[in-house]
Coordinates of C-alpha atoms in Angstrom, one line a residue:
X1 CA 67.1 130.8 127.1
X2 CA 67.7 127.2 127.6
X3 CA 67.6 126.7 123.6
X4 CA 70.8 129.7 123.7
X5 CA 72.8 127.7 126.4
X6 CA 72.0 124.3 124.4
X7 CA 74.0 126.2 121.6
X8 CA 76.3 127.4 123.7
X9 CA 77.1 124.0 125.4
X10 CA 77.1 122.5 121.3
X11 CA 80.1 125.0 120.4
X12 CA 81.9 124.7 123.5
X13 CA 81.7 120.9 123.4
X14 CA 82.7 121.1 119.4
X15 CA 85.8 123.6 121.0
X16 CA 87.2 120.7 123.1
X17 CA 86.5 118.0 120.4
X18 CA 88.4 119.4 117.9
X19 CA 91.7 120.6 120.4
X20 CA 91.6 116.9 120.9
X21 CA 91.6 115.8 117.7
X22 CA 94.5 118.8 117.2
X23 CA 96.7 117.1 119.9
X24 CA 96.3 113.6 119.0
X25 CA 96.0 113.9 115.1
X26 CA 98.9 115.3 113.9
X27 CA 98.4 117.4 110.4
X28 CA 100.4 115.3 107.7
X29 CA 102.6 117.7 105.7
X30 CA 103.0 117.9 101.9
X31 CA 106.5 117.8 99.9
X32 CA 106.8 122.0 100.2
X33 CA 106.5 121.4 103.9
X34 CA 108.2 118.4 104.9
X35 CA 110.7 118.1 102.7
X36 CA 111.0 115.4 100.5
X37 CA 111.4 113.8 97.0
X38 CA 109.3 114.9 93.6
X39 CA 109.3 112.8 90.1
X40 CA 108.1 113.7 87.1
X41 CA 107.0 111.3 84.4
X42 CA 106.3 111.1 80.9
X43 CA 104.8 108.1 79.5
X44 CA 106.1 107.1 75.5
X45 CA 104.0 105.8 72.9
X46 CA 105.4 102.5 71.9
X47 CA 104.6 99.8 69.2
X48 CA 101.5 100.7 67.2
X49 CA 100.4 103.5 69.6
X50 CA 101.2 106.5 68.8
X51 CA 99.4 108.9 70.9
X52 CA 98.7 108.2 74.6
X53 CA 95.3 108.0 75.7
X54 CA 93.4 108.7 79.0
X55 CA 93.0 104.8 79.8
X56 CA 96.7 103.9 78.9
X57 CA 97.6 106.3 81.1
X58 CA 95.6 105.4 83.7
X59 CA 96.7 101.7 83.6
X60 CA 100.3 103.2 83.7
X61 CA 99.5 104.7 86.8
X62 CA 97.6 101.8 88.4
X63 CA 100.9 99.7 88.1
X64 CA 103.3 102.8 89.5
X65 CA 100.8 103.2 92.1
X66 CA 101.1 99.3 92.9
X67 CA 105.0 99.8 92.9
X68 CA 104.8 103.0 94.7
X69 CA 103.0 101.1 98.0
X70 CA 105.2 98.3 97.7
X71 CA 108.3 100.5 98.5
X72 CA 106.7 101.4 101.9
X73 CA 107.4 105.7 101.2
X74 CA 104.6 106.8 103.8
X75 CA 102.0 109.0 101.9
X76 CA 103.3 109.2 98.7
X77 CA 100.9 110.7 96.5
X78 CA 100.6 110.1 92.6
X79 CA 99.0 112.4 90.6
X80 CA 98.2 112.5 86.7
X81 CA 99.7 116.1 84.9
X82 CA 98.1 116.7 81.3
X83 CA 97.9 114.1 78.7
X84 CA 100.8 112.0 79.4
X85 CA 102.5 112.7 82.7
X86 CA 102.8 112.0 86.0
X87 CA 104.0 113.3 89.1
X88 CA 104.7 111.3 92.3
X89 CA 105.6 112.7 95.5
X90 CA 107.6 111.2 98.0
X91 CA 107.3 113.3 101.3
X92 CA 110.3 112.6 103.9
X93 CA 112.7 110.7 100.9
X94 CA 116.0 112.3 100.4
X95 CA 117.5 110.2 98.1
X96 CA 114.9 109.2 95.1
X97 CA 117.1 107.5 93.0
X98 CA 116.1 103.6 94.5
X99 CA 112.4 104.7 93.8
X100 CA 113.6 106.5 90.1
X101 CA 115.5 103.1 88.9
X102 CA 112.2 100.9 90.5
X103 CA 109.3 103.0 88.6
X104 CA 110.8 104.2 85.5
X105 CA 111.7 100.0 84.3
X106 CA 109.4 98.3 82.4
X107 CA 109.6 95.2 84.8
X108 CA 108.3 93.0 81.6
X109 CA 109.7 89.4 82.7
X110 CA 109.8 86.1 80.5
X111 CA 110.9 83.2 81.0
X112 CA 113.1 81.7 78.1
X113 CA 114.5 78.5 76.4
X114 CA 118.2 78.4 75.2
X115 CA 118.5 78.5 71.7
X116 CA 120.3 75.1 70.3
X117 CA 124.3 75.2 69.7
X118 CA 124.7 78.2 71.9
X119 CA 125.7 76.6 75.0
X120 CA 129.8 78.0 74.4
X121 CA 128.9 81.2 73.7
X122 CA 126.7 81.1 76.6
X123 CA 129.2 79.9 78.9
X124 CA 132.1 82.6 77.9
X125 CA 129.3 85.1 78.6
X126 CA 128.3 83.7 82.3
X127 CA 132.2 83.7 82.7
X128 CA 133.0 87.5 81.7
X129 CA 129.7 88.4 83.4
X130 CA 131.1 86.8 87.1
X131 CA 134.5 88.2 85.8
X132 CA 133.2 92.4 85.9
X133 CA 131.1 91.5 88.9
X134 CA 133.4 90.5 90.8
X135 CA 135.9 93.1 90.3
X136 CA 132.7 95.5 90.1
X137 CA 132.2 94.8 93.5
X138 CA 135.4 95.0 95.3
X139 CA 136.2 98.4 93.6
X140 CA 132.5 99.5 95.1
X141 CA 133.6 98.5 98.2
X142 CA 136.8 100.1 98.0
X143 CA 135.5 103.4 97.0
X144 CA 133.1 102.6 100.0
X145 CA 136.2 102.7 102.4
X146 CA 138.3 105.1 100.6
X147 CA 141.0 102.6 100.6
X148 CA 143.2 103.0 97.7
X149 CA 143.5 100.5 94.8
X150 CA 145.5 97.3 95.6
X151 CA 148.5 95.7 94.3
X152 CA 146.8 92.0 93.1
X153 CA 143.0 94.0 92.8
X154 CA 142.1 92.6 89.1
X155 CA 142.4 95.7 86.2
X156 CA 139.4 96.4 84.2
X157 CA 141.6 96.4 80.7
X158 CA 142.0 92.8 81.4
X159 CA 138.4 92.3 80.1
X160 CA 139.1 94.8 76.7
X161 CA 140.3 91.6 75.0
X162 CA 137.1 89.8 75.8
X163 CA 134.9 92.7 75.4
X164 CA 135.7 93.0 71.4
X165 CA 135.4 89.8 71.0
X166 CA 131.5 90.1 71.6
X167 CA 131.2 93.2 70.2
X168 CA 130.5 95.5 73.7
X169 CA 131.9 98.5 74.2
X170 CA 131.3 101.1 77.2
X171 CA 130.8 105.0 76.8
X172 CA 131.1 105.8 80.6
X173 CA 133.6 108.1 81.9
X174 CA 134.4 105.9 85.9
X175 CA 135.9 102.6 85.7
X176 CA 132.9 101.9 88.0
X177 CA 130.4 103.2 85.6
X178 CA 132.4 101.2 82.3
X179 CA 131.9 97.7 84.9
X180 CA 127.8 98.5 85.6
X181 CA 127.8 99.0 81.6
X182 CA 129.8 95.9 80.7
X183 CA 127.6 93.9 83.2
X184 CA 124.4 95.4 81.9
X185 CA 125.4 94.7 78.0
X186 CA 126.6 91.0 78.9
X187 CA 123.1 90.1 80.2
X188 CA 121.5 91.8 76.9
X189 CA 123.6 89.5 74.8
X190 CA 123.1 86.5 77.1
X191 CA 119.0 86.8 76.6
X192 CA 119.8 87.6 72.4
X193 CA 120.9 84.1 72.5
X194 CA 117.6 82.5 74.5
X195 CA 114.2 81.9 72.3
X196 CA 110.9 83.9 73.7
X197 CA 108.1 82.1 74.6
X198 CA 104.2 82.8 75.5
X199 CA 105.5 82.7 79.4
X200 CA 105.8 86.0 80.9
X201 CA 105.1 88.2 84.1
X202 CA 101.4 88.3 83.1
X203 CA 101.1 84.3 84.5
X204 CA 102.5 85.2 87.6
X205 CA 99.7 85.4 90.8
X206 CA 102.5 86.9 93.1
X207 CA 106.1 88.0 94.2
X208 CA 108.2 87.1 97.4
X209 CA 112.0 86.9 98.4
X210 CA 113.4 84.9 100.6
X211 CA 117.4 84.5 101.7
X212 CA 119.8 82.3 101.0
X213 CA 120.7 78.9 103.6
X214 CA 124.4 79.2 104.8
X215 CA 124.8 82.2 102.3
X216 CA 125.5 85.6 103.5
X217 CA 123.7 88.4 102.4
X218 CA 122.4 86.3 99.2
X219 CA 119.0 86.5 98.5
X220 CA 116.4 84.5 95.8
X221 CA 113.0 85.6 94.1
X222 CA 109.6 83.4 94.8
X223 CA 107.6 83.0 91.9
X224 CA 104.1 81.4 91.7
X225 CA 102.3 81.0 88.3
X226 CA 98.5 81.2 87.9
X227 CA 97.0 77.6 86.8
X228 CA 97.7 78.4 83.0
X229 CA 101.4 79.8 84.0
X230 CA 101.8 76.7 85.8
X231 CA 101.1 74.5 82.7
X232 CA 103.2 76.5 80.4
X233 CA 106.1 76.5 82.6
X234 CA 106.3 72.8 83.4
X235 CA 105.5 72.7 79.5
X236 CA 108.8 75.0 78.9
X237 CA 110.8 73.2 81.9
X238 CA 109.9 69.4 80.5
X239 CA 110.9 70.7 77.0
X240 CA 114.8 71.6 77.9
X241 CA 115.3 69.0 80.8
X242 CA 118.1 66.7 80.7
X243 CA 119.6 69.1 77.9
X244 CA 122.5 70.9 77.9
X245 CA 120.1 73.8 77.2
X246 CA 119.0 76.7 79.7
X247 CA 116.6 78.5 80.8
X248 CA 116.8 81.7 81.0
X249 CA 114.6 84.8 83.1
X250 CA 114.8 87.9 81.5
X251 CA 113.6 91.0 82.9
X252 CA 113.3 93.7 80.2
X253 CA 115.5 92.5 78.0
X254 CA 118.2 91.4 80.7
X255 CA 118.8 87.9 81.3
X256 CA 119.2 88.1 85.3
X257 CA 119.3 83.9 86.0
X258 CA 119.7 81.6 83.7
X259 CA 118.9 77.3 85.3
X260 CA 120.0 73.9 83.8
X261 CA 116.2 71.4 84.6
X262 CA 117.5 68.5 85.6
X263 CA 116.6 64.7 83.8
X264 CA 114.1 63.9 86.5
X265 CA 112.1 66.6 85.0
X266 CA 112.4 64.5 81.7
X267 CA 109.1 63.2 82.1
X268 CA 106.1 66.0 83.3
X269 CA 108.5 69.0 83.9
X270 CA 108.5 71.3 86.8
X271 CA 104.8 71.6 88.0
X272 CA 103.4 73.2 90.7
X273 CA 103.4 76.7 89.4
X274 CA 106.1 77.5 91.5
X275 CA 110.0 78.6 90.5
X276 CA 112.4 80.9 92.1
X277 CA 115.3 83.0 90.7
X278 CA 118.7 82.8 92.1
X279 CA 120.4 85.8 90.3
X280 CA 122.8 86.9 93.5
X281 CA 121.0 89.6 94.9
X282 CA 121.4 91.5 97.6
X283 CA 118.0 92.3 100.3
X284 CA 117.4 95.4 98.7
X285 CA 118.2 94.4 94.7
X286 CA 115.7 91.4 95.7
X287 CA 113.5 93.6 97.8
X288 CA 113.6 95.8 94.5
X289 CA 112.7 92.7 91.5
X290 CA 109.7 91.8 94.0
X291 CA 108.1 95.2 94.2
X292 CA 108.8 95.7 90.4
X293 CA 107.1 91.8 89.5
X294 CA 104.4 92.6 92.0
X295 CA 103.1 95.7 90.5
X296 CA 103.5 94.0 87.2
X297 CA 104.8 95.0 83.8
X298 CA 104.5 98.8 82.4
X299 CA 101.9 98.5 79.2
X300 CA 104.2 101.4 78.0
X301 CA 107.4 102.5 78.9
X302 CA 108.3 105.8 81.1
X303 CA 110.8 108.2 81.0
X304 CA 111.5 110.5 84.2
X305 CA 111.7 113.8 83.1
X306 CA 113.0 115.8 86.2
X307 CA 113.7 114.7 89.5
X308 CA 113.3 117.5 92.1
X309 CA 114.6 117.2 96.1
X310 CA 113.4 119.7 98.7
X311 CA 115.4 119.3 101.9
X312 CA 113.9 119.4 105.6
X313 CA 115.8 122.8 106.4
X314 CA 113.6 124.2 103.2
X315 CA 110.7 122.9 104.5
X316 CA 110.7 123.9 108.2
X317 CA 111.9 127.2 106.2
X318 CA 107.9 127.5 104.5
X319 CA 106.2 126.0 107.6
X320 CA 107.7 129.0 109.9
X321 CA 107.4 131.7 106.6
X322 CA 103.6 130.3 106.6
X323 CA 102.6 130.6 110.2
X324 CA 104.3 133.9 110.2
X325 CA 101.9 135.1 107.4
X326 CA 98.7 132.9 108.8
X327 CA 99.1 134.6 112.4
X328 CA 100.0 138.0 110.5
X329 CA 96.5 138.1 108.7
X330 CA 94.3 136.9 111.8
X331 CA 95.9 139.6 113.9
X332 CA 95.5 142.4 111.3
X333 CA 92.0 140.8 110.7
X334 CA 91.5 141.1 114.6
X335 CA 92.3 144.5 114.8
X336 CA 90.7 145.8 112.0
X337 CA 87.2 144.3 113.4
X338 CA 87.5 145.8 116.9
X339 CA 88.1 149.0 115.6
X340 CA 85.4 149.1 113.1
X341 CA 82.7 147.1 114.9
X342 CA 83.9 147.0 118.4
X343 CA 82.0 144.6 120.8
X344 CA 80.3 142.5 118.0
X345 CA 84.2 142.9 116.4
X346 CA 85.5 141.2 119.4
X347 CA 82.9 138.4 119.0
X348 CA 84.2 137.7 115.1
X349 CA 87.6 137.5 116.8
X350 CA 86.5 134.6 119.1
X351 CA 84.5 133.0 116.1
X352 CA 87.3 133.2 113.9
X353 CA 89.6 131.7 116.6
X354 CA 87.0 128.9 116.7
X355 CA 87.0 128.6 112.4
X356 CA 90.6 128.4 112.8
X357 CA 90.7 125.2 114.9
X358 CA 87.8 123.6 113.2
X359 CA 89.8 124.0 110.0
X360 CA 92.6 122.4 111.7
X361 CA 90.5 119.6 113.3
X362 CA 89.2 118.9 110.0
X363 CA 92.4 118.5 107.8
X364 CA 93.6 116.3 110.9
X365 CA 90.5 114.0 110.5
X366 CA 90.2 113.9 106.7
X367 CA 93.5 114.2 106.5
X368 CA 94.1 116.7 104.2
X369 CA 97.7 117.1 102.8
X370 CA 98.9 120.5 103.8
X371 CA 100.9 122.4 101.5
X372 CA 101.7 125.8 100.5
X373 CA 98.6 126.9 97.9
X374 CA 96.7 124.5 101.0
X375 CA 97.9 127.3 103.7
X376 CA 96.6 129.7 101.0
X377 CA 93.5 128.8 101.0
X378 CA 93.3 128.6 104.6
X379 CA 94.3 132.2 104.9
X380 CA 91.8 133.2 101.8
X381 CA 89.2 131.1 103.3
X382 CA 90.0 133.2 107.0
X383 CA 88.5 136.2 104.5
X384 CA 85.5 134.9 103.2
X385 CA 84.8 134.3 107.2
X386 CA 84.9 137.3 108.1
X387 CA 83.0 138.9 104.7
X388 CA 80.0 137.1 106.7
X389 CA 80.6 138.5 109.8
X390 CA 80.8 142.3 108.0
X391 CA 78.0 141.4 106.4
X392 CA 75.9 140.7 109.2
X393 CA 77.4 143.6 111.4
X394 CA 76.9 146.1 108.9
X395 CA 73.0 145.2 108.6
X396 CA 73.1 145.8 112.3
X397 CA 74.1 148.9 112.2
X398 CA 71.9 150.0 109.8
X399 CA 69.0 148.7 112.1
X400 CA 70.4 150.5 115.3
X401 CA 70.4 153.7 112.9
X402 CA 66.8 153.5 112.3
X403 CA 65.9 153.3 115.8
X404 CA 65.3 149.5 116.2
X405 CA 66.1 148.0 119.7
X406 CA 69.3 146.8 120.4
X407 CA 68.1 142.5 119.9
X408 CA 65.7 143.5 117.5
X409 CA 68.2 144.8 115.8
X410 CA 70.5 141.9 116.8
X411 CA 68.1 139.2 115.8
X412 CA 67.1 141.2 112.3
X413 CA 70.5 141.9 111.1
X414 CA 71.4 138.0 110.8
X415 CA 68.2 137.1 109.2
X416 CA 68.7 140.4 106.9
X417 CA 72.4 139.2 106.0
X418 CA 71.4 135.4 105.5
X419 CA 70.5 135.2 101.9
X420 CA 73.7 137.4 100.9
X421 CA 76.4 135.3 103.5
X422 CA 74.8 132.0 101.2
X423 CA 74.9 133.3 97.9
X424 CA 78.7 134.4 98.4
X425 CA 79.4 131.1 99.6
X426 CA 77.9 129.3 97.5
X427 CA 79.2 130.7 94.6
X428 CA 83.0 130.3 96.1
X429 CA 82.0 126.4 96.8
X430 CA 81.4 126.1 92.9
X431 CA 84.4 127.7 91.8
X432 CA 86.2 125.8 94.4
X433 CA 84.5 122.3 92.9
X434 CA 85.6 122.8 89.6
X435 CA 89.3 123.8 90.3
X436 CA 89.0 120.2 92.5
X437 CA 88.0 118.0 89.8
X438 CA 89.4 119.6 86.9
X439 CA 92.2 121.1 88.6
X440 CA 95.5 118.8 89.0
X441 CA 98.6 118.4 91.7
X442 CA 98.8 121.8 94.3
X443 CA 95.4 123.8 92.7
X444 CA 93.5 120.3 94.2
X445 CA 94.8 120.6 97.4
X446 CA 94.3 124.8 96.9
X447 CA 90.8 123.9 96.5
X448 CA 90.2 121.3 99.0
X449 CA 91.0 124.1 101.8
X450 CA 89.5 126.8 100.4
X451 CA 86.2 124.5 100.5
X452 CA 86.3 123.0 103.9
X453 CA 87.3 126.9 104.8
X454 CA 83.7 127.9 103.6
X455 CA 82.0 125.5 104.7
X456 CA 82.8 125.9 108.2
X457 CA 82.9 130.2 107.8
X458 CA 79.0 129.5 107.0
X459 CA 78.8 127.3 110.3
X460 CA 80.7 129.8 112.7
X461 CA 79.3 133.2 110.9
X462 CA 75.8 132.1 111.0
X463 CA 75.8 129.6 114.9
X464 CA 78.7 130.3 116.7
X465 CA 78.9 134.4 116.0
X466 CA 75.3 135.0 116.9
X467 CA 75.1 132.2 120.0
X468 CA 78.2 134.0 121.0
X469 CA 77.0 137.6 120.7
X470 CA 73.3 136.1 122.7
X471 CA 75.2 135.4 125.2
X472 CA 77.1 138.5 125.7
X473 CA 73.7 139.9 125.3
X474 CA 72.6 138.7 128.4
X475 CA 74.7 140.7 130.7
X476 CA 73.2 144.6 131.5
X477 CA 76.8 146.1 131.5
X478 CA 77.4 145.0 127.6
X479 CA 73.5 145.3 126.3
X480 CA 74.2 148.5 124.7
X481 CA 74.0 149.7 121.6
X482 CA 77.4 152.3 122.0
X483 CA 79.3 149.1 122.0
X484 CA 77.8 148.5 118.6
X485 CA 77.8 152.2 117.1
X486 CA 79.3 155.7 118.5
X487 CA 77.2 158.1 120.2
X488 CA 76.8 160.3 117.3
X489 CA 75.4 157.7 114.8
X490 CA 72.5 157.1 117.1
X491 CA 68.9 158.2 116.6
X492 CA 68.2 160.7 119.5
X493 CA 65.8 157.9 120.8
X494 CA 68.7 156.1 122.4
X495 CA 69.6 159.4 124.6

């Protein structure tokens, strides 16, 4: 007796546990759900690879993943697809282009030396360049304000002139889109007339931004080199100072600052392993070069394949459409048991109502990422719960049939049913272990419920169904056996 209401206290105590965890841990929602942004990624050979392998890919991922956690997207997930994709989710983001334009460059940055007798061509470029950003920006603005265009507002065919005359042409249809171009091609041909050198992102220990003194809304990049970084930069900086040569930062091909070294420099260069680029950005262009220099170059380049956005009202939409079909099958479940197996059927109702909220408990703890195939195997697992209970009911029944006492019976019926209830499960957990691991994306996260699901269906089948049904046991009103079987199925003993 005291051993039964040690059980029962266990359960009850587990009961309030886990309604607490429930209430205070609130289940964290997968894109389907919540509503959110989804990328998909292809990574490109490049060079002399030609096929991608597992280990390029996974160093592809390591640096998205660093970029990815930089942005500050609250449980983004990133997930490998195949042999050369990837698929990040971004639950709760609406608009994914910031995070598209941040992941899919190559963020490969070097630090350059102006090439000799360049400096006029240089200059005319720097000139045109501040020339289409300005007039990029005020038309941005413009279009911002829906003000219309203005009388002394600068016209973009005053640059066609300038634009033959280095060779750059743009293909867009906006004016807006033809400015972004021009820019864009500007600082290509701006870094085709700076030399490479053996200084690149790979020397750098770290990232930061800071803003601007007396300058609104105008924001630098920190830089710090590691100890051979720091040598090769006051090397490049000592080679070029006191020249009317530059140095120039290019970030994938695009110069973005180029920086006259002043004579003082003549001498040792700019040491300290410490620069900083002034290119004119904004807080979130700067916020954007920091994340991208942090997470560090892409070994090979990326190209997003598809860009898919599932809106809040879609995803309250499957959370309501779920619950309808999760309360659906534990109420048809419910009925079904207390019309086939009556009392001990209305003790698999409570245990299941337990299951349920030890599920819960458990994806709160974990967490688990709930999505749709997760809600599936919640509802599939619901099935495989109550497979045990049948199991073990049925075995009574076949007891009470042969004349057996009603706890004999009771008591023989779960120890009958014990070997089968494991084997099933165990089984399940295998197949549920190798869609896991081998399985990617939604089938993990169909898997991972599915698993916890029969896990805990062996706990309440096997402790909390037959502490539950002891105790019911206990009063005289309930302790017999036509609540377990109709009259007629019962040996004449029981008359």
């Amino acid at each position: 007796m005291a051993r039964q209401q040690g059980w029962f206290a266990l359960i009850l105590a587990l009961a309030i546990a886990a309604g607490s965890v429930c209430a205070n841990f609130p289940l964290e929602l997968g894109l389907d759900l919540r509503g959110g942004s989804q990328l998909t990624l292809e990574v490109q050979p490049a060079g002399e690879i030609t096929r991608v392998k597992s280990e390029q890919l996974e160093a592809v991922k390591a640096v998205l993943d660093r970029r990815v956690n930089g942005l500050g997207v609250a449980e983004s997930t990133l997930q490998t697809i195949g042999d050369d994709q990837l698929v990040l989710q971004l639950p709760g983001e609406q608009d994914p282009s910031r995070a598209a334009k941040v992941l899919g460059e190559t963020a490969l940055l070097e630090f350059r030396a102006q090439k000799p007798g360049t400096e006029e061509e240089v200059r005319n470029l720097q000139r045109l360049r501040r020339q289409v950003e300005s007039i990029l920006k005020l038309k941005q603005e413009r279009a911002k304000s829906g003000e219309s265009r203005a009388e002394d507002e600068p016209d973009i065919e005053q640059l066609a002139e300038e634009q033959k005359a280095y060779g750059l042409q743009s293909s867009a249809g906006s004016e807006i889109e033809q400015l972004e171009q021009l820019e864009e091609q500007a600082s290509i041909k701006i870094a085709e007339l700076f030399k490479p050198t053996s200084l690149t992102g790979k020397d750098l220990v770290t990232a930061g931004r800071n803003q601007q003194q007396n300058v609104a809304d105008s924001w630098e990049v920190t830089l710090s080199f590691n100890r051979e970084g720091a040598d090769k930069f006051a090397e490049l900086t000592q080679s070029i100072a006191g020249t009317s040569r530059l140095l120039g930062i290019v970030l994938d091909g695009r110069s973005i600052s180029e920086a006259s070294v002043g004579d003082q420099f003549r001498a040792a260069g700019i040491t300290g392993g410490a620069a900083t680029i002034s290119g004119n950005f904004n807080a979130e262009e700067a916020r954007d070069l920091e994340v991208q220099l942090r997470g560090g170059s892409l070994p090979l380049p990326v190209e997003i394949l598809e860009v898919r956005t599932i809106g809040p009202t879609l995803g309250a939409e499957n959370i309501r459409r779920s619950l309808i079909a999760a309360l659906s099958g534990l109420a048809l479940v419910a009925i079904f048991m207390v019309f086939t197996y009556r009392l001990p059927g209305l003790v698999a109702v409570m245990a299941l109502s337990l299951y349920a909220l030890f599920n819960l408990a458990v994806y709160s703890l974990i967490p688990v990422i709930l999505t749709l195939p997760g809600i599936a195997g919640f509802i599939l697992s619901i099935g495989m719960a109550v497979d045990a209970n049948v199991l073990i009911f049925e075995r009574v029944k076949d007891e009470l049939r042969r004349g057996n006492t009603l706890i004999r019976s009771i008591e023989t019926g779960f120890s009958e049913a014990l070997s089968s209830i494991v084997d099933g499960h165990l089984t399940t957990l295998i197949s549920c272990a190798a869609l896991f691991f081998l399985g990617t994306g939604l089938v993990k996260g169909f898997a991972a419920t599915l698993g916890i699901g029969v896990l805990l269906s062996l706990f309440t089948a096997l402790s909390c169904t037959r502490t539950l049904l002891r105790f019911l046991m206990g009063y005289q009103a309930l302790r017999r056996p036509t609540n377990f079987l109709p009259a007629k199925q019962l040996p004449s003993s029981f008359a």
